[in-house]
Each structure stands twice: as C-alpha cells, then as structure tokens.
Coordinates of C-alpha atoms in Angstrom, one line a residue:
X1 CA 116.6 83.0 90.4
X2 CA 119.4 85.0 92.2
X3 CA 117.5 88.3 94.2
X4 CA 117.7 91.7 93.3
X5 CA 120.9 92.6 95.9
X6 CA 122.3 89.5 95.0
X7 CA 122.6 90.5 91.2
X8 CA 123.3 94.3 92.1
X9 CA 124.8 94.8 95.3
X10 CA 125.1 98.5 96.9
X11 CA 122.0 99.3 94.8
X12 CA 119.7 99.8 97.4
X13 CA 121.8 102.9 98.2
X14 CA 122.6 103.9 94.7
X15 CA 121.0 107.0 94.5
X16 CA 121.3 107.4 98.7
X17 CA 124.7 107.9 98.8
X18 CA 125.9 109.1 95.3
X19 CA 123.2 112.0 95.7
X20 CA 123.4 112.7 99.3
X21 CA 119.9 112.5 99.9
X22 CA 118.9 112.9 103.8
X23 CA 115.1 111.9 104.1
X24 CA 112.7 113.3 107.2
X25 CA 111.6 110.1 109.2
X26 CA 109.5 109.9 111.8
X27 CA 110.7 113.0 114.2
X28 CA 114.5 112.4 113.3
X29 CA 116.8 113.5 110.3
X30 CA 118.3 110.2 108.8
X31 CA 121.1 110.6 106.1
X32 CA 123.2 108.1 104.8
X33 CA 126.4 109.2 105.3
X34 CA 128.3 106.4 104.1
X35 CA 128.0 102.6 102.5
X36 CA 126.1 99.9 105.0
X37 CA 125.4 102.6 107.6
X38 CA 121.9 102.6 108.8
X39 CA 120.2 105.9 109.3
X40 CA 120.4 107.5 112.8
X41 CA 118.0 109.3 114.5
X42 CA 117.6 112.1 116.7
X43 CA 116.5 112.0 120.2
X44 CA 114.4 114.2 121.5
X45 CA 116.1 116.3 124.6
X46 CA 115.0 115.4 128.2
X47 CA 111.9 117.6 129.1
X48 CA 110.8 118.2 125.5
X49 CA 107.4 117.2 124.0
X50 CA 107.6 113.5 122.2
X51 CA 107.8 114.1 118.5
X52 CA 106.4 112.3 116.2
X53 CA 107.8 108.8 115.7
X54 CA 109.1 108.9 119.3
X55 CA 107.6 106.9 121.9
X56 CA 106.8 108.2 125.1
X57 CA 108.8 107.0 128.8
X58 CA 107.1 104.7 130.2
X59 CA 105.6 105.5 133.8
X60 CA 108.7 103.6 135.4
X61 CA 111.1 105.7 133.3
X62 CA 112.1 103.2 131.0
X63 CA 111.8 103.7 127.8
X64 CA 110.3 101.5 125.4
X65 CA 111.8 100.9 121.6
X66 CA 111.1 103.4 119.0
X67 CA 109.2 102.5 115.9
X68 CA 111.6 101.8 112.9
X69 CA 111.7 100.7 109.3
X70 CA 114.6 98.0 109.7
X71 CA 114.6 97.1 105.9
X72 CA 112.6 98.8 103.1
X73 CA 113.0 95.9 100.0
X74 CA 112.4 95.8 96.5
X75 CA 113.2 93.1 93.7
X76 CA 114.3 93.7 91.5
X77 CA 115.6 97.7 91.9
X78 CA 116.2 97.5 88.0
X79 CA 113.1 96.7 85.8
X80 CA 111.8 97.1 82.1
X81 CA 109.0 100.1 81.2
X82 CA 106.1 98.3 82.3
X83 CA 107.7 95.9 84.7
X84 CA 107.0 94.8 88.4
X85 CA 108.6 95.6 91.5
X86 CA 107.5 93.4 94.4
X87 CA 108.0 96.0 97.8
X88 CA 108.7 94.7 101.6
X89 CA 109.1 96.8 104.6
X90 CA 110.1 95.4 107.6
X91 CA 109.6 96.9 110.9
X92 CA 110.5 96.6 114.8
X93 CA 109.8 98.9 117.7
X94 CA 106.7 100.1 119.0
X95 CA 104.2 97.6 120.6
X96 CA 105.3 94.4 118.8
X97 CA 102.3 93.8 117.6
X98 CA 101.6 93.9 113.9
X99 CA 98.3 94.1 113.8
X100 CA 98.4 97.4 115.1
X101 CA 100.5 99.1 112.3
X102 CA 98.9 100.6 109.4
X103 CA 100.7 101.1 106.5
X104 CA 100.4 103.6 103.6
X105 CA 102.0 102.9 100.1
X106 CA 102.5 106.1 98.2
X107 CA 104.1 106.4 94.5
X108 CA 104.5 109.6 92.3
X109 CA 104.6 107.5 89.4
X110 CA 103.5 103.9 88.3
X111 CA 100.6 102.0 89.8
X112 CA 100.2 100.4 93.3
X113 CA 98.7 96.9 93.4
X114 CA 97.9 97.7 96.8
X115 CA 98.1 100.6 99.2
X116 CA 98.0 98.8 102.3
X117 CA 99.7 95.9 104.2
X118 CA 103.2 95.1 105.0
X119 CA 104.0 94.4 101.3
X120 CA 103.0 95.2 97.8
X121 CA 104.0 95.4 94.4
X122 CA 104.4 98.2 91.9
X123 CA 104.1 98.4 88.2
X124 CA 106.5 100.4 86.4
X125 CA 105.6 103.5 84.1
X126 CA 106.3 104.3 81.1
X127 CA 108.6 106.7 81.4
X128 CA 112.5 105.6 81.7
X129 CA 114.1 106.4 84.3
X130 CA 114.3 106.9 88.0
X131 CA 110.8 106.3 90.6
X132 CA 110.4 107.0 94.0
X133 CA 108.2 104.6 96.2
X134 CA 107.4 105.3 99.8
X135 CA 105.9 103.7 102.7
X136 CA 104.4 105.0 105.6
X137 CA 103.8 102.9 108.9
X138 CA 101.8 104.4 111.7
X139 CA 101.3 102.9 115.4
X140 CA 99.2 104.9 117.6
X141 CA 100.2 108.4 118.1
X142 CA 103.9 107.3 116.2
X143 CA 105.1 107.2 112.4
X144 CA 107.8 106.7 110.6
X145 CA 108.2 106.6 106.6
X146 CA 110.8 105.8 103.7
X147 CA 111.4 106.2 100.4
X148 CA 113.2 103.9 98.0
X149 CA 114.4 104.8 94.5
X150 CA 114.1 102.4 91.7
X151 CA 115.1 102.3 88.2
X152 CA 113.4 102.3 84.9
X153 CA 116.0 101.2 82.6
X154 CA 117.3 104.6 82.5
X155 CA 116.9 107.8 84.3
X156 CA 115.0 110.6 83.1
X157 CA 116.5 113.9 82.5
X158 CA 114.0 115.2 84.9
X159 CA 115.8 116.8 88.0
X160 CA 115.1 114.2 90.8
X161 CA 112.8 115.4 93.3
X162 CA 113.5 115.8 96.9
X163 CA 112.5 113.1 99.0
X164 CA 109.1 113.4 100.0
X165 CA 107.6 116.0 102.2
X166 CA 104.7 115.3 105.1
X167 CA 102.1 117.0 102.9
X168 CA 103.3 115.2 99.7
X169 CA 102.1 112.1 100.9
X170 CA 98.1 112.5 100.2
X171 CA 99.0 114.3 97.6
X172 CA 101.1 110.9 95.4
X173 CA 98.0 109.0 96.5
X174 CA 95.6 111.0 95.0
X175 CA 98.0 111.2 91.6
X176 CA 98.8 108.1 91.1
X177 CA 94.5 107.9 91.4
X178 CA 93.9 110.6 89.2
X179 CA 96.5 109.1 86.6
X180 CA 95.2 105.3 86.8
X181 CA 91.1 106.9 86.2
X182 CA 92.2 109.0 83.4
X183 CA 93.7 106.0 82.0
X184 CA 90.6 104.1 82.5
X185 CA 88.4 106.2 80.8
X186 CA 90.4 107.4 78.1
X187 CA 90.9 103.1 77.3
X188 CA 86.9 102.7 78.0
X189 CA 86.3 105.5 75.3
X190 CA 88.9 103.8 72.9
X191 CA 87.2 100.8 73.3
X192 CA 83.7 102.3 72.8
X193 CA 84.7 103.9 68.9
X194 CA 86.2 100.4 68.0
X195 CA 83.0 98.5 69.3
X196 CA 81.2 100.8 66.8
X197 CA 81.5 99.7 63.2
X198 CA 77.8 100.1 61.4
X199 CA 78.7 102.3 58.8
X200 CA 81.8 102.5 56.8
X201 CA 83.3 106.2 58.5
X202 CA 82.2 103.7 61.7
X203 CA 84.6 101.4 60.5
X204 CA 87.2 103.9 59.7
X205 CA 87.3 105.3 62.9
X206 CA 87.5 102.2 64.5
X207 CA 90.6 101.4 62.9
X208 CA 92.2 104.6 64.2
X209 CA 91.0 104.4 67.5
X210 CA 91.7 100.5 67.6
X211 CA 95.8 101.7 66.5
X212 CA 95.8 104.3 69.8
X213 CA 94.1 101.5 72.1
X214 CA 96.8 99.3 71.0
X215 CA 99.1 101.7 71.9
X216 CA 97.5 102.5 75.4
X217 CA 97.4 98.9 76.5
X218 CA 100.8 98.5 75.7
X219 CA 101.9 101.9 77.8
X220 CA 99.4 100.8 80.9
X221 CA 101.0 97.0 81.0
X222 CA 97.7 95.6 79.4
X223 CA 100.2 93.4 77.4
X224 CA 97.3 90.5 76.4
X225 CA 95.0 93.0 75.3
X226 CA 97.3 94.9 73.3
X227 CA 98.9 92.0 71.9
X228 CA 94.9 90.8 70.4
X229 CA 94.5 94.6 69.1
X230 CA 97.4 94.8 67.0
X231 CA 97.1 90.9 65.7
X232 CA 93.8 92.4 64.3
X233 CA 95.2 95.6 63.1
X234 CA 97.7 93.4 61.2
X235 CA 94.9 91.2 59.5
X236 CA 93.6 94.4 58.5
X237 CA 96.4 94.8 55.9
X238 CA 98.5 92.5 53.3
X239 CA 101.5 90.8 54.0
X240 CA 103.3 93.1 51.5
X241 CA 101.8 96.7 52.8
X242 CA 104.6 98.6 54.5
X243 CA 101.8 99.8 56.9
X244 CA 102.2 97.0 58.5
X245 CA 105.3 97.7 60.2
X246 CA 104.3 100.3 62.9
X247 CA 101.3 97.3 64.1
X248 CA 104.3 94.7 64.0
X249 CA 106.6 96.3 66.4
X250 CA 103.8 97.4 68.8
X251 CA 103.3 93.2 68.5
X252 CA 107.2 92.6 69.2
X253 CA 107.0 95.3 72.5
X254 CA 103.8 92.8 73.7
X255 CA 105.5 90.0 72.8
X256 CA 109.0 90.8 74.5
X257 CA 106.9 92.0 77.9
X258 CA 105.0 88.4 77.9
X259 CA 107.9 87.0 78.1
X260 CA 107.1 84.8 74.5
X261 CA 110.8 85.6 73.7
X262 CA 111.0 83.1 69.9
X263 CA 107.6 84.8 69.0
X264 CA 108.8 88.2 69.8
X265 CA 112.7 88.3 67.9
X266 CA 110.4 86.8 64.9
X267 CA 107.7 90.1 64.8
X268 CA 111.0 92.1 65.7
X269 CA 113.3 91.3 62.9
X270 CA 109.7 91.5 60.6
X271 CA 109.4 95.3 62.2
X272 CA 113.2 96.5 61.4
X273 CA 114.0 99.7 62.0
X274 CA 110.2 100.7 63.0
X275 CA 111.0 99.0 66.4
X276 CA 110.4 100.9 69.3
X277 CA 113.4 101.6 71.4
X278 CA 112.7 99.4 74.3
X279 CA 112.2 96.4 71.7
X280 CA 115.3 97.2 70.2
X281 CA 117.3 96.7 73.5
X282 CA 115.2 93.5 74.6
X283 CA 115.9 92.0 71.1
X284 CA 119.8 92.6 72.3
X285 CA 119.6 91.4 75.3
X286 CA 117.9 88.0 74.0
X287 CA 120.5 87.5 71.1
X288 CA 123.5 88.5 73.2
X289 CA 122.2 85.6 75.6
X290 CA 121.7 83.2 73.2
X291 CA 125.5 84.0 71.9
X292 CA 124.8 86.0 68.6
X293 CA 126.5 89.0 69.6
X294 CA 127.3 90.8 65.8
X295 CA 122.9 90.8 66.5
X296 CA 123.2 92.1 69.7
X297 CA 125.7 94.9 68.9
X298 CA 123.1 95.9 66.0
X299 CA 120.4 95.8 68.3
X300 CA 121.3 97.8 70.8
X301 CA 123.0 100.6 68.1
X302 CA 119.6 100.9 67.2
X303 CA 118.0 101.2 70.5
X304 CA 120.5 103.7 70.9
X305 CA 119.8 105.4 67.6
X306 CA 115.9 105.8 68.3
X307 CA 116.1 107.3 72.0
X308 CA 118.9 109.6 72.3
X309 CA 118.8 109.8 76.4
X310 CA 118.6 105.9 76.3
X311 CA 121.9 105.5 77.7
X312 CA 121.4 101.7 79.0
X313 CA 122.1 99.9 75.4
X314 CA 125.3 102.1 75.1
X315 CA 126.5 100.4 78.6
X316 CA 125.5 96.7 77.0
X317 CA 127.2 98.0 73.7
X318 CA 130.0 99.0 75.3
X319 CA 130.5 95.6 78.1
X320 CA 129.9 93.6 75.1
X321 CA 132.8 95.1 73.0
X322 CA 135.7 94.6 75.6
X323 CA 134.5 91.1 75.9
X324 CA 135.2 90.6 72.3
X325 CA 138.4 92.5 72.3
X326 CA 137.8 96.1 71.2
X327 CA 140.3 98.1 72.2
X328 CA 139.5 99.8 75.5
X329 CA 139.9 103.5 74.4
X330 CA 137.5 103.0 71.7
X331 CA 135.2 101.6 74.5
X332 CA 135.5 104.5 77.2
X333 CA 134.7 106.7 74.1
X334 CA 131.7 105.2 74.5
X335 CA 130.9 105.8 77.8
X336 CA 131.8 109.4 77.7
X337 CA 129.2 110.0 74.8
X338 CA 126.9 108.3 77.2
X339 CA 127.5 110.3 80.3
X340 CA 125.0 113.1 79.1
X341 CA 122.4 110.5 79.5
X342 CA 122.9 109.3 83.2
X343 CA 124.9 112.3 84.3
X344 CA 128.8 111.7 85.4
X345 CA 127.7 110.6 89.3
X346 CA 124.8 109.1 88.4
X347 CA 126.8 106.8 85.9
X348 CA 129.9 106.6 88.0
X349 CA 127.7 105.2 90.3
X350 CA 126.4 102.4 88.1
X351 CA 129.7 101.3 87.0
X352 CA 130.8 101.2 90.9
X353 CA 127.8 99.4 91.9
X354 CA 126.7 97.2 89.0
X355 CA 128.3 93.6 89.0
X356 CA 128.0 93.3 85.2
X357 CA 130.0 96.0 84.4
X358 CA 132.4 95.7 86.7
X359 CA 135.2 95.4 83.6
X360 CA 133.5 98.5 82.6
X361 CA 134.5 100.2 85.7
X362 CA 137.9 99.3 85.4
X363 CA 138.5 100.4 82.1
X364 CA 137.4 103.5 82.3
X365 CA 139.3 103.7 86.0
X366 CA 142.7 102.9 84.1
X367 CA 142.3 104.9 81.0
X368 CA 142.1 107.9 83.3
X369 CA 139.3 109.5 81.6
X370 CA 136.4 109.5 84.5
X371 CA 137.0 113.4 84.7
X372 CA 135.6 113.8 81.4
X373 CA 132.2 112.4 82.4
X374 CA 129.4 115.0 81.8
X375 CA 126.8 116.3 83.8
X376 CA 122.9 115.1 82.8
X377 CA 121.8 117.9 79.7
X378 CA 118.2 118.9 79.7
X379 CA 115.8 117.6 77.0
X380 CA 115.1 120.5 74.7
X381 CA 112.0 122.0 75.6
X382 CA 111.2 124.4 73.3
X383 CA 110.2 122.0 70.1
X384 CA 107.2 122.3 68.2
X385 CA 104.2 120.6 69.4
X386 CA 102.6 117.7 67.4
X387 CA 99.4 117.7 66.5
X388 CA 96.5 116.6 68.5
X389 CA 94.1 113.8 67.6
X390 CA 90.4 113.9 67.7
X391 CA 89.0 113.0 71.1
X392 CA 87.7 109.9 71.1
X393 CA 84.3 109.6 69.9
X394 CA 84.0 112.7 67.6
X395 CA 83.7 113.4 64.5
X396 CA 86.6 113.7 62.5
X397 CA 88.0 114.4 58.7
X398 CA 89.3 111.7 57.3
X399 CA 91.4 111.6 54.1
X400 CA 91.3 108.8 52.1
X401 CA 93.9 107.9 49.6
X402 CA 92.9 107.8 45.9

C-alpha cells in the first residue's frame, strides 16, 4: 500500500499554506510561508530570559540544539467518518535522549487511542470535514507543540478554528474526555432498555432503544456491534415490510466500514434510496473500482442528493465524467456548484494538491472559470428543531398502529 504523501503529495500543508495559518511553537512564531519550507523560529536576543522551548547557553557559551518537532505524520491525511489516522512525531534537539520527553496528544474532535508516547492513532468523528490534532513534547524546562489538520471526507461549514492556544490544550483533553464518557453512558443506558424485555411495553421499548443503539455504535466506530443490532432489528420484520429499509442501510454503513465490500453493495442496493450519504459514496467508489461506472455515477448523484455540503462525490462525479468524455464545460459546471461546499481556496487547493484530480485541475485551469469559485456558505441555522426522544429508560407513549 502506497503512504498517505505518496498518494496526496503537498497535503500535509494543504490547509498550512492555502489558509495562511502561523502556529505559536515553543517560544518562536513559525508560519509557513511557502511550499517545503520548514518553520523558522525566533531567537531570543542576547541578555534576554530563555523562553520557553529555548535551551539555555551552556556554561562554556556554546549553545546546545533547541528542541524541535522535525516531522509531525499522519496516514492517511484523508479518511472516511469513522476512520483511523495512525499519528508520528519525530523529534531532535534537546538532550537526545528520548526517554526524557513527554509527550501530550490533544484532539478537539474524534477519539485518541492513546495520549502519550511518540505515536498514536486517532479515530475519526462523525462529523465531515476538517480535524485538528496536536502534539505536545516537553523536555525539562523546554516545549514545543504542533498541530496537523486532517480531513474527514469533506470539510464542515464550520469556520476553522485558529490553531491552538497554550490554554486550549487541557482544555481538548478534557473534551475529547467528556465527549467519549457521555458516549459511554448514553450506549450503557441504550443497552440497559434493550436487555429489558419482561413485559410486552418492555419489549416495545427495546425495539426503539435497540434502533438508536444501532445508530450509536455505528456513529462511535462500534462497527461489529452495530452490525449484530441491526441484523436483529431486521429479523424483527418480514422480508416484504418497507420498514426494513432504514435497519438495511445502517447494515450497508457497518458493512462498508468492515471493509466486507460484496456483503455491503448487496444490503446497499437492498436499502435504495434510504442509504445514508456516506454509504452512498462508498457504494461509488466500489463500483467505479470494479469498472461499472453508469453505478458509480448514480451512486455518487445520490450521495450528493442526500448531503447537500457533501461536496466530495461531486469531485468523483465530476473526474469520472471527463474520463468518459463529457464535455469539459459541462464538467467545470460541476465544480462550480460544488465550490459552496469546500469554499473556492479551500477547493482550489484540493484540485492543486490532489494527484487524482489532477485532470480536474486542468480543466477547470483552461476553461478559465476558477474566478467563479464561491466562498464556503453557512448551514442555515435557523431551522426548526426536531423533536426529542425519551431518555433512555423512561416511560414513554407509545402509538401502536391498528
């Protein structure tokens, strides 16, 4: 398998250098100010009290190599909802000795296998779109940190945050905590109504709470368990109910994310249009690879069709077309309606740095339409909200159909 900056060179500095972002490391300013340059710190002036991240002169004047992150890693940059990122930071300077550096892992969003240690790995939320991951190394009285962005399939419409602060640091730790116990408990009280099936409103309940468990082990990554609840929320029902098809997709999503790809394009095509978005664009990416493309190009409409700032299946969509021959103004229409999505640098950006749409790139390049790229749009805000469930748990009123 090829790595991550093999298949997407420049990527590491995607969102570096198309954004401009400087990050605060150690007790110097380093900004990327251009492609392949490595970030350059300050020194402190002659006199002035070591900052942070600065080693000291040594008593014969000389004075020893700062502590630096050479190489912050992660493979692959680009992963599914739900998908792993395996993170490597590499570091010189300071003593030499690695058993004397302590690092700190910190995410905003998604889960940490581990907080500590040279490397780690880190699950992927739910949410599309763009994650920051930091590290923090610490040798004596010196620190440095960095951040790396990664991407979720598709950026959010979220503004991006500023890279983060001193004082931001315990406070990701303790969120990405508080978000991983909440999700514990909310799937231990789940599990607790569906274990409870005495009576028949026991049994009702189950069934509802079993549907939202399904649908929490499939959000959290718990793809085994979620695949066993909706196989038995499926023998729950006939062959022939429609109700069948919400259960079906969640199976396809589990399916896909196992990696069980014949299994999962059977559930998928048995789900239709109920499919979840993600599905939707995994189903195209297995039939484009397997060379049934008319599939493919259906798929990822659909994907499309079902999450409106899902601007990923329009790219594939669009690749896919020139390399059957559509003509190329009919294919940068396409990537103009999908500028809202990634927002015109953001998606410039892509195109630029992205081997597989390199012909992309140059299409767009020659048709002379870049300019009309838009800018990200918010998500409307101001939408109803949808009614909330019973907690887990409680009493409820259920209607049953005569």
């Amino acid at each position: 398998m090829k790595s991550a900056d093999n298949q997407h060179p420049g990527r590491a500095r995607w969102v570096a250098v198309g954004l401009g972002l400087a990050a605060v490391l150690g007790g110097g300013i380093a900004v990327w100010s251009g492609a392949g340059e490595r970030p350059v710190r300050e020194q402190a002036p002659a006199g002035a009290t070591p900052r942070a991240g600065v080693e000291p002169a040594s008593a014969s004047g000389t004075a020893s190599a700062p502590l630096r992150i050479v190489r912050l890693t992660a493979s692959p940059h680009d992963v599914p909802v739900g998908g792993r990122v395996v993170l490597g930071c590499e570091v010189e300077g300071g003593s030499g000795e690695a058993s004397a550096r302590r690092y700190t892992w910190v995410a905003a969003r998604g889960r940490l296998e581990q907080e500590n240690g040279p490397a780690t790995a880190w699950v992927a939320p739910k949410t599309p779109g763009l994650h920051q991951v930091g590290v923090l190394v610490e040798e004596g009285g010196s620190q440095v940190k960095q951040t790396v962005m990664l991407h979720v399939h598709v950026p959010t419409p979220e503004d991006l945050l500023a890279l983060m602060k001193d004082s931001d640091w315990k406070q990701a730790r303790e969120q990405t905590q508080a978000q991983r116990e909440a999700a514990e408990a909310k799937l231990a009280a789940l599990s607790e109504v569906v274990a409870k099936r005495e009576t028949r409103e026991d049994r009702l309940r189950a069934y509802y709470a079993l549907a939202d468990l399904a649908a929490l082990q499939l959000d959290e990554g718990r793809y085994e368990e979620a695949l066993r609840s909706y196989e038995e929320l499926l023998g729950s029902h006939l062959e022939t109910d429609p109700k069948r098809k919400p259960f079906l997709a969640g199976k396809a999503s589990a399916l896909f994310a196992l990696g069980r790809e014949d299994e999962a394009l059977r559930v998928y095509a048995q789900a239709g249009d109920d499919n979840l978005a993600m599905s939707h664009y995994y189903a195209g990416l297995l039939l484009e690879a397997r060379g049934q493309l008319p599939e493919a190009l259906q798929a990822y409409g659909k994907a499309a069709e079902a999450n409106r700032w899902f601007a990923d299946p329009l790219l594939r969509q669009a690749e896919l077309m020139l390399r059957q021959g559509r003509p190329a103004p009919e294919v940068v229409e396409l990537l103009v309606t999908a500028s809202p999505r990634f927002g015109r640098e953001l998606l410039l950006e892509r195109l630029a740095t992205d081997p597989q749409f390199a012909a992309l790139n140059q299409a767009l390049g020659a048709s002379g339409r870049a300019g009309e790229l838009e800018e990200r749009r918010p998500i409307e805000t101001r939408l109803p909200e949808p009614p909330k469930p019973p907690e887990p748990g409680r009493s409820a009123v259920i209607i049953r159909e005569e």
